[in-house]
Amino acid sequence: MNERAFQTAAADAAGRLAEHWRALASCELPVVPPGPPGTTLKALPETAPEQGEDLADILEDTWHTIVPQLVHWQHPNFLGYYPTNNSPASTLAELVTAGLGVQGMMWSTSPAATELEMRVCDWLARALDLPPRFTHASGQGGGVIQDSASSAALVAVVAALHRASRGRWREHGTEGRLRVYCTDQANSCVPKAVRIAGAGEPVLVPTVPGTHTMDPAALADRVDADRAAGLVPAAVVATVGTTVTCATDPVPRIGAVCRERGIWLHVDAAYAGSAALCPELREDDAGPEFADSYAVNAHKWLRTGTPCDILWVADRGDLADALGATPSYLRNDATDSGKVVDFKDWQVPLGRPMRALKLWYVLRAHGLEELREVIRHDIRLAALLASLVEREPGFHLVAHRLGLVVLRAETDDRTRELTQRLAGEPDVLCTPAIVDGRPVLRAALGSPYADETTVRRAWDTVRACAAPAS
Amino acid sequence: MNERAFQTAAADAAGRLAEHWRALASCELPVVPPGPPGTTLKALPETAPEQGEDLADILEDTWHTIVPQLVHWQHPNFLGYYPTNNSPASTLAELVTAGLGVQGMMWSTSPAATELEMRVCDWLARALDLPPRFTHASGQGGGVIQDSASSAALVAVVAALHRASRGRWREHGTEGRLRVYCTDQANSCVPKAVRIAGAGEPVLVPTVPGTHTMDPAALADRVDADRAAGLVPAAVVATVGTTVTCATDPVPRIGAVCRERGIWLHVDAAYAGSAALCPELREDDAGPEFADSYAVNAHKWLRTGTPCDILWVADRGDLADALGATPSYLRNDATDSGKVVDFKDWQVPLGRPMRALKLWYVLRAHGLEELREVIRHDIRLAALLASLVEREPGFHLVAHRLGLVVLRAETDDRTRELTQRLAGEPDVLCTPAIVDGRPVLRAALGSPYADETTVRRAWDTVRACAAPAS
């Protein structure tokens, strides 16, 4: 191995990235790449090379072949989905994590990897004002970094099924009778998690008309009816900040229903959960104190690159009971002592990289004050965009909450036309969706480089796409 | 954001990593850290900082607080588990991946991320001599990068359950009747995957005495008996290179049983699968041509940092049928056209980083010839270690295959004593395990820095631990 070649290439890459970020900030790059399906495939050879190549050439090819065919999620005019964030601190941490190359499946396979993760999950729990039982320091619960809100939901559902059936959910007699509840506004990862866990389709609880949030009375009725019919209600998944309209289910009232009946409450706060960093944005409806498990994607709104979802649980025993496995080749004194946390039992995979380093870097490099300002800044930009929408004839503001703005045109046909034209527009990316059966466009703020000017320009582009074709 | 500070810090980090690798290569660092549980926790503040800190200070703290409490998986004397590999090329790629910060859940959310992954999975399929139907180029199957062999097994099991029940595996009537088969030598991630998928415990098929490999005749008998009893055999998981002894199930004969009966065959080749890079190491028993899905961890033996497991499937439709979900906010023209691959439907999570860049960097920077030499080198070192064990009075060679050597002392008590003493030894890490009910020690070669000298020294340390206490 040639360390000097690595150092030279790393400096080259860092310079290219800094240049790339500047180009994004100044909107010199399109958001959406120009090529049709197959463009990149055609540019790549059909077989791997037999002989090694220079890192410098590989970097050059990256910028020549790959970068021009990416959607730039950090672009100021990337308004699609919810943001997947990034920062120099997070990028630096990934370099260090990769270079150290440890595998932290158990405490014993890299103590600092586990203890750093425990500590930064506690840091964030306190910063988000989560209940103390969600911290490792409490000795009861704690946080663990998952790759996604999907995996967090799967882990929570599996733990809930396990608890509801006293560990017998996979045996004859309970299977087919366990039920998980959410609304049709839950992210698609929730029904997917329920399906993967073999618990069929979730029961869709009605929403309160006009709110897109779960009706707690309807939940109670449905759960009680199911129980009377011999079924076993195991888990409810509530959402803080739904994907389509950023609505928040009334978690305290849902939590009361769950607590009375011994049902696991998982809260998917993937996007909006980060807002609780700001005291003025903490909402009673978010209600983490009612949850058995609570998940936030740091990679959405906390400047931490994907993957970085934090799943907190109130009782760490639930996860280990459902997911634990320690065959002979994983036995070790530390685990046997019961004094350590082995994160392999808190997740689907056995192996795991050192996941916490980038969250540590980001929380330290930015500090909580700056991260709060990031959130407030994005919310101000969304408010600006919402005001532009409201003022514009022929447009309607469908929803506006935190960094999300949902809009439609005068008629559904016009909204569909706008969506089609905008899909062919390389300089802005919005996400179409359906709200109350009607087509809408979503615009979520979150780029590190967005400001008032970029928002106004993006809006001008949307308006231009809405104008009748000449 | 200060790009200059990032560039300075990246250069600092690259220099520190290069120095770290040199220190590992020269065995200046211990393999196992000295601190008891809580050492790192105590060194970290209890709350996140309010104000941002300099990247230089964070890097300094990383080397002061974190690095000394890691187990160094790249150390020449790290002989535990199976290797989790690394390389400068892979490290560089992680820097670039993080800096570009794209999310490749669908083709449309970053075309190059998806197409690069298709291409490098095809590259590796050809290099490993996998059947053409496992390539994207075939239009039938293809490869996808998962985070682990665990996730690959879960995806395969879910797809198999789905196929075996014609999509009705979660409905009343089929659940509780579906069966998955493996041996007690399968990695713990296999029963864990079956449990997560709600299919209970896998059926453990007997092994052929003395081989630790599945008995195909016993499999056929068991499957036929289960079927006669009204159960639905859905999947068999065979292993190429088991965790404890690196044994390989007779995949062609198992495949024949599966094919006749329409059962999904997943092959977990997490470690040993990479050996097929070398034509002289391809074994008839590996039999990928009989598999419906086949998984190899590039992060084990191909110089690619974790996580990087490649799961190949023979029929891409099976995965999308079982795992697909496209709600309104994920609809797009490319997906609707049916002309693109959306990897979100090939995995558990919805979101995903650009996963293929590091495999592309590694395959190009090393070239296939050099990667073959890496494997041959590790196998030579294992042969050296095995010969040292065989020559040593009071030691027995229990198993020796590819880069793995399994040994025991004269008596079980002595093996346990040796294991205890070795657990307190910071300069060598081996993994204890159980083979045929007897305690053993496993030593797996794979560090980029191991050579004859480090193997002989590691062996001297093991021998010293075996000597009676004075």
Coordinates of C-alpha atoms in Angstrom, one line a residue, chain A residues 1 3 6-7 9-10 13-15 17-18 20-22 33 35-41 44-53 55 57-59 61-63 66-67 69-71 73-74 81 84 86 88-89 91-92 94-96 98-103 105-113 115-116 118-119 123 126 147-148 150-151 154 158 169-170 172 175-176 186-188 192 195-198 200 243-244 306-307 323-325 327-331 333 340 344 347-350 353-355 357 360-361 363-370 372 420 431-434 449, chain B residues 1 3 6-7 9-10 13-15 17-18 20-22 33 35-41 44-53 55 57-59 61-63 66-67 69-71 73-74 81 84 86 88-89 91-92 94-96 98-103 105-113 115-116 118-119 123 126 147-148 150-151 154 158 169-170 172 175-176 186-188 192 195-198 200 243-244 306-307 323-325 327-331 333 340 344 347-350 353-355 357 360-361 363-370 372 420 431-434 449:
Chain A
M1 CA 0.0 0.0 0.0
E3 CA 0.2 5.8 1.9
F6 CA -3.7 7.9 -0.5
Q7 CA -2.9 11.2 1.1
A9 CA -5.8 11.4 -3.5
A10 CA -7.6 12.4 -0.3
A13 CA -11.0 14.5 -3.3
A14 CA -11.4 17.0 -0.6
G15 CA -10.6 19.8 -3.0
L17 CA -15.8 18.2 -2.9
A18 CA -15.2 21.7 -1.7
H20 CA -18.6 20.8 -5.8
W21 CA -20.3 22.3 -2.8
R22 CA -19.4 25.8 -4.1
P33 CA -29.2 15.0 -14.5
G35 CA -29.3 11.5 -19.3
P36 CA -32.0 8.9 -20.0
P37 CA -31.8 5.4 -18.5
G38 CA -28.6 3.6 -19.5
T39 CA -26.4 6.7 -19.8
T40 CA -24.0 5.7 -16.9
L41 CA -24.2 2.0 -17.8
L44 CA -18.8 2.0 -17.8
P45 CA -16.8 -1.0 -19.1
E46 CA -18.5 -4.4 -19.0
T47 CA -15.8 -6.1 -16.9
A48 CA -13.6 -5.1 -14.0
P49 CA -10.0 -4.3 -14.8
E50 CA -7.4 -7.0 -14.3
Q51 CA -4.7 -4.5 -13.4
G52 CA -4.9 -1.8 -10.8
E53 CA -5.5 1.8 -11.8
L55 CA -6.6 6.7 -7.6
D57 CA -7.8 8.4 -12.6
I58 CA -10.6 7.0 -10.6
L59 CA -11.4 10.3 -9.0
D61 CA -13.7 9.4 -13.8
T62 CA -16.0 10.0 -10.8
W63 CA -16.4 13.6 -11.7
I66 CA -20.8 9.7 -12.1
V67 CA -21.3 13.2 -10.8
Q69 CA -25.6 11.8 -13.7
L70 CA -26.5 12.3 -10.0
V71 CA -29.5 14.1 -8.6
W73 CA -29.7 16.2 -2.9
Q74 CA -27.7 19.1 -1.4
Y81 CA -39.1 14.1 -0.6
T84 CA -31.1 14.1 3.1
N86 CA -24.8 16.5 4.7
P88 CA -18.2 19.0 5.9
A89 CA -18.1 17.6 9.5
T91 CA -18.0 14.0 5.5
L92 CA -14.8 14.2 7.4
E94 CA -17.0 9.2 7.2
L95 CA -13.4 9.4 6.0
V96 CA -12.1 8.7 9.5
A98 CA -13.8 4.2 6.9
G99 CA -10.1 4.5 7.6
L100 CA -10.3 3.1 11.1
G101 CA -12.4 0.2 9.7
V102 CA -13.7 -1.3 12.9
Q103 CA -16.8 -3.4 13.3
M105 CA -21.4 -5.5 16.6
M106 CA -20.6 -6.0 20.3
W107 CA -19.0 -3.9 23.0
S108 CA -16.1 -6.3 23.0
T109 CA -15.4 -5.9 19.3
S110 CA -14.7 -2.2 19.7
P111 CA -15.6 -0.7 23.1
A112 CA -15.2 2.9 22.0
A113 CA -17.6 2.4 19.1
E115 CA -19.8 3.8 24.2
L116 CA -19.5 6.7 21.8
M118 CA -24.4 5.4 23.7
R119 CA -23.1 8.8 24.6
W123 CA -26.7 13.8 23.9
R126 CA -31.4 15.4 26.0
D147 CA -29.6 2.9 8.8
S148 CA -33.2 4.2 8.3
S150 CA -37.6 1.8 7.9
S151 CA -35.2 -0.4 9.9
L154 CA -39.0 -3.0 11.6
V158 CA -40.6 -7.1 15.8
W169 CA -45.6 -14.6 18.3
R170 CA -44.1 -17.0 15.8
H172 CA -49.0 -21.6 16.1
E175 CA -49.6 -15.8 14.3
G176 CA -52.2 -14.4 12.1
A186 CA -47.8 6.6 7.7
N187 CA -44.7 6.3 5.5
S188 CA -44.7 3.3 3.2
K192 CA -43.5 -2.7 4.6
R195 CA -45.2 -7.2 6.0
I196 CA -41.6 -8.2 6.5
A197 CA -42.3 -9.1 10.1
G198 CA -44.9 -11.5 8.8
G200 CA -49.8 -9.0 7.3
T243 CA -44.4 12.3 4.6
V244 CA -47.1 13.9 2.5
T306 CA -27.2 9.2 5.4
P307 CA -27.5 6.6 6.9
L323 CA -33.5 -9.8 18.4
G324 CA -30.8 -11.3 20.6
A325 CA -28.6 -14.2 19.4
P327 CA -23.9 -18.3 19.3
S328 CA -20.6 -19.8 20.6
Y329 CA -18.4 -17.7 18.4
L330 CA -19.9 -14.5 19.8
R331 CA -19.6 -15.4 23.5
D333 CA -16.7 -12.2 29.1
V340 CA -22.2 -3.9 28.5
K344 CA -26.1 -6.4 17.4
Q347 CA -30.8 -4.2 15.0
V348 CA -31.4 -6.6 12.1
P349 CA -27.8 -7.0 11.0
L350 CA -25.1 -8.8 12.9
P353 CA -19.5 -0.1 11.3
M354 CA -18.7 2.5 13.9
R355 CA -21.9 4.4 13.4
L357 CA -18.5 9.0 14.8
W360 CA -20.4 13.1 17.2
Y361 CA -18.5 15.2 14.7
L363 CA -22.9 17.8 17.1
R364 CA -19.5 19.1 18.1
A365 CA -18.6 20.9 14.9
H366 CA -21.9 22.7 14.7
G367 CA -23.0 22.9 18.3
L368 CA -26.6 22.8 19.3
E369 CA -27.1 26.5 18.8
E370 CA -26.1 26.4 15.2
R372 CA -31.2 25.1 16.0
Q420 CA -45.3 16.9 -15.9
T431 CA -42.2 15.7 -5.4
P432 CA -45.7 15.0 -6.6
A433 CA -48.1 13.3 -4.2
I434 CA -51.8 12.8 -3.5
Y449 CA -27.2 26.4 0.5
Chain B
M1 CA -19.4 26.6 5.8
E3 CA -14.4 24.8 2.7
F6 CA -12.7 21.1 5.7
Q7 CA -9.8 20.7 3.2
A9 CA -9.0 18.8 8.3
A10 CA -9.4 16.2 5.5
A13 CA -7.3 13.1 8.8
A14 CA -5.7 11.4 5.8
G15 CA -2.3 11.9 7.3
L17 CA -4.9 7.5 9.0
A18 CA -1.8 6.8 6.9
H20 CA -2.4 4.7 11.9
W21 CA -2.0 2.1 9.1
R22 CA 1.8 2.2 9.4
P33 CA -7.8 -1.9 24.0
G35 CA -9.9 -0.1 29.3
P36 CA -12.8 -1.8 31.2
P37 CA -16.4 -1.0 30.4
G38 CA -17.1 2.7 30.9
T39 CA -13.7 4.0 29.9
T40 CA -14.8 5.9 26.9
L41 CA -18.1 7.0 28.4
L44 CA -17.0 12.1 27.1
P45 CA -19.0 15.0 28.4
E46 CA -22.6 14.3 29.4
T47 CA -24.2 16.8 27.1
A48 CA -23.6 18.1 23.5
P49 CA -21.8 21.4 23.2
E50 CA -23.9 24.5 22.6
Q51 CA -21.2 26.2 20.5
G52 CA -19.4 24.7 17.6
E53 CA -15.9 23.4 17.9
L55 CA -12.6 20.2 13.3
D57 CA -9.9 19.6 18.0
I58 CA -12.4 16.9 17.1
L59 CA -9.8 15.0 15.2
D61 CA -10.0 14.0 20.5
T62 CA -10.7 11.1 18.1
W63 CA -7.1 10.0 18.3
I66 CA -11.6 6.9 20.7
V67 CA -8.7 5.2 18.8
Q69 CA -10.3 2.1 23.0
L70 CA -11.0 0.4 19.6
V71 CA -10.3 -3.2 18.7
W73 CA -9.8 -5.1 13.0
Q74 CA -7.0 -4.3 10.5
Y81 CA -14.5 -13.8 13.6
T84 CA -13.7 -7.0 8.1
N86 CA -10.4 -2.1 4.4
P88 CA -7.0 3.2 1.1
A89 CA -9.2 3.0 -2.1
T91 CA -11.6 4.8 2.5
L92 CA -11.2 7.4 -0.3
E94 CA -16.3 6.7 1.5
L95 CA -15.0 10.3 1.6
V96 CA -16.4 11.0 -1.9
A98 CA -20.2 11.2 1.9
G99 CA -19.3 14.5 0.3
L100 CA -21.6 13.9 -2.7
G101 CA -24.4 13.0 -0.2
V102 CA -26.9 11.6 -2.6
Q103 CA -29.7 9.2 -1.7
M105 CA -33.5 4.8 -3.2
M106 CA -34.8 4.9 -6.8
W107 CA -33.2 5.2 -10.2
S108 CA -34.8 8.7 -10.5
T109 CA -33.3 9.9 -7.3
S110 CA -29.8 9.5 -8.6
P111 CA -29.4 7.5 -11.9
A112 CA -25.7 7.1 -11.7
A113 CA -25.9 5.6 -8.2
E115 CA -26.4 2.2 -12.7
L116 CA -23.0 2.1 -11.1
M118 CA -25.8 -2.5 -11.4
R119 CA -22.5 -2.4 -13.3
W123 CA -18.4 -7.0 -12.7
R126 CA -18.5 -12.3 -13.8
D147 CA -25.3 -3.8 4.5
S148 CA -24.7 -7.3 5.7
S150 CA -27.9 -10.8 7.7
S151 CA -30.0 -8.3 5.6
L154 CA -33.7 -11.6 5.5
V158 CA -39.0 -12.8 2.8
W169 CA -47.8 -15.8 3.3
R170 CA -49.1 -13.3 5.7
H172 CA -54.6 -16.8 7.6
E175 CA -48.8 -18.5 8.2
G176 CA -47.4 -21.0 10.7
A186 CA -25.5 -21.6 9.6
N187 CA -24.6 -18.2 10.9
S188 CA -26.8 -16.9 13.7
K192 CA -32.5 -14.4 13.2
R195 CA -37.6 -15.1 13.3
I196 CA -37.8 -11.5 12.1
A197 CA -39.8 -12.7 9.1
G198 CA -42.3 -14.2 11.5
G200 CA -40.6 -19.2 13.6
T243 CA -18.6 -19.3 10.5
V244 CA -17.1 -21.9 12.8
T306 CA -18.1 -2.5 5.8
P307 CA -20.9 -2.4 5.0
L323 CA -40.7 -5.9 -1.0
G324 CA -42.0 -3.3 -3.4
A325 CA -44.0 -0.3 -2.3
P327 CA -46.9 5.3 -2.6
S328 CA -47.9 8.5 -4.4
Y329 CA -44.8 10.5 -3.3
L330 CA -42.5 8.0 -4.8
R331 CA -44.2 7.7 -8.2
D333 CA -42.1 8.4 -14.9
V340 CA -35.3 1.1 -14.6
K344 CA -35.6 0.4 -2.6
Q347 CA -34.0 -4.2 0.4
V348 CA -35.6 -3.5 3.8
P349 CA -34.9 0.2 4.0
L350 CA -36.5 2.8 1.8
P353 CA -26.7 6.1 0.2
M354 CA -24.7 5.6 -3.0
R355 CA -23.5 2.2 -2.1
L357 CA -18.8 3.8 -5.2
W360 CA -16.0 0.5 -7.9
Y361 CA -12.9 2.2 -6.4
L363 CA -12.1 -3.2 -8.0
R364 CA -10.4 -0.5 -10.1
A365 CA -7.6 0.5 -7.7
H366 CA -6.5 -3.1 -7.0
G367 CA -7.6 -4.8 -10.2
L368 CA -8.8 -8.4 -10.1
E369 CA -5.2 -9.8 -10.3
E370 CA -4.2 -8.1 -7.1
R372 CA -6.7 -12.7 -6.3
Q420 CA -9.2 -17.3 29.2
T431 CA -12.4 -16.2 18.7
P432 CA -13.5 -19.1 20.9
A433 CA -16.2 -21.3 19.5
I434 CA -17.7 -24.8 20.0
Y449 CA -0.6 -6.1 7.0

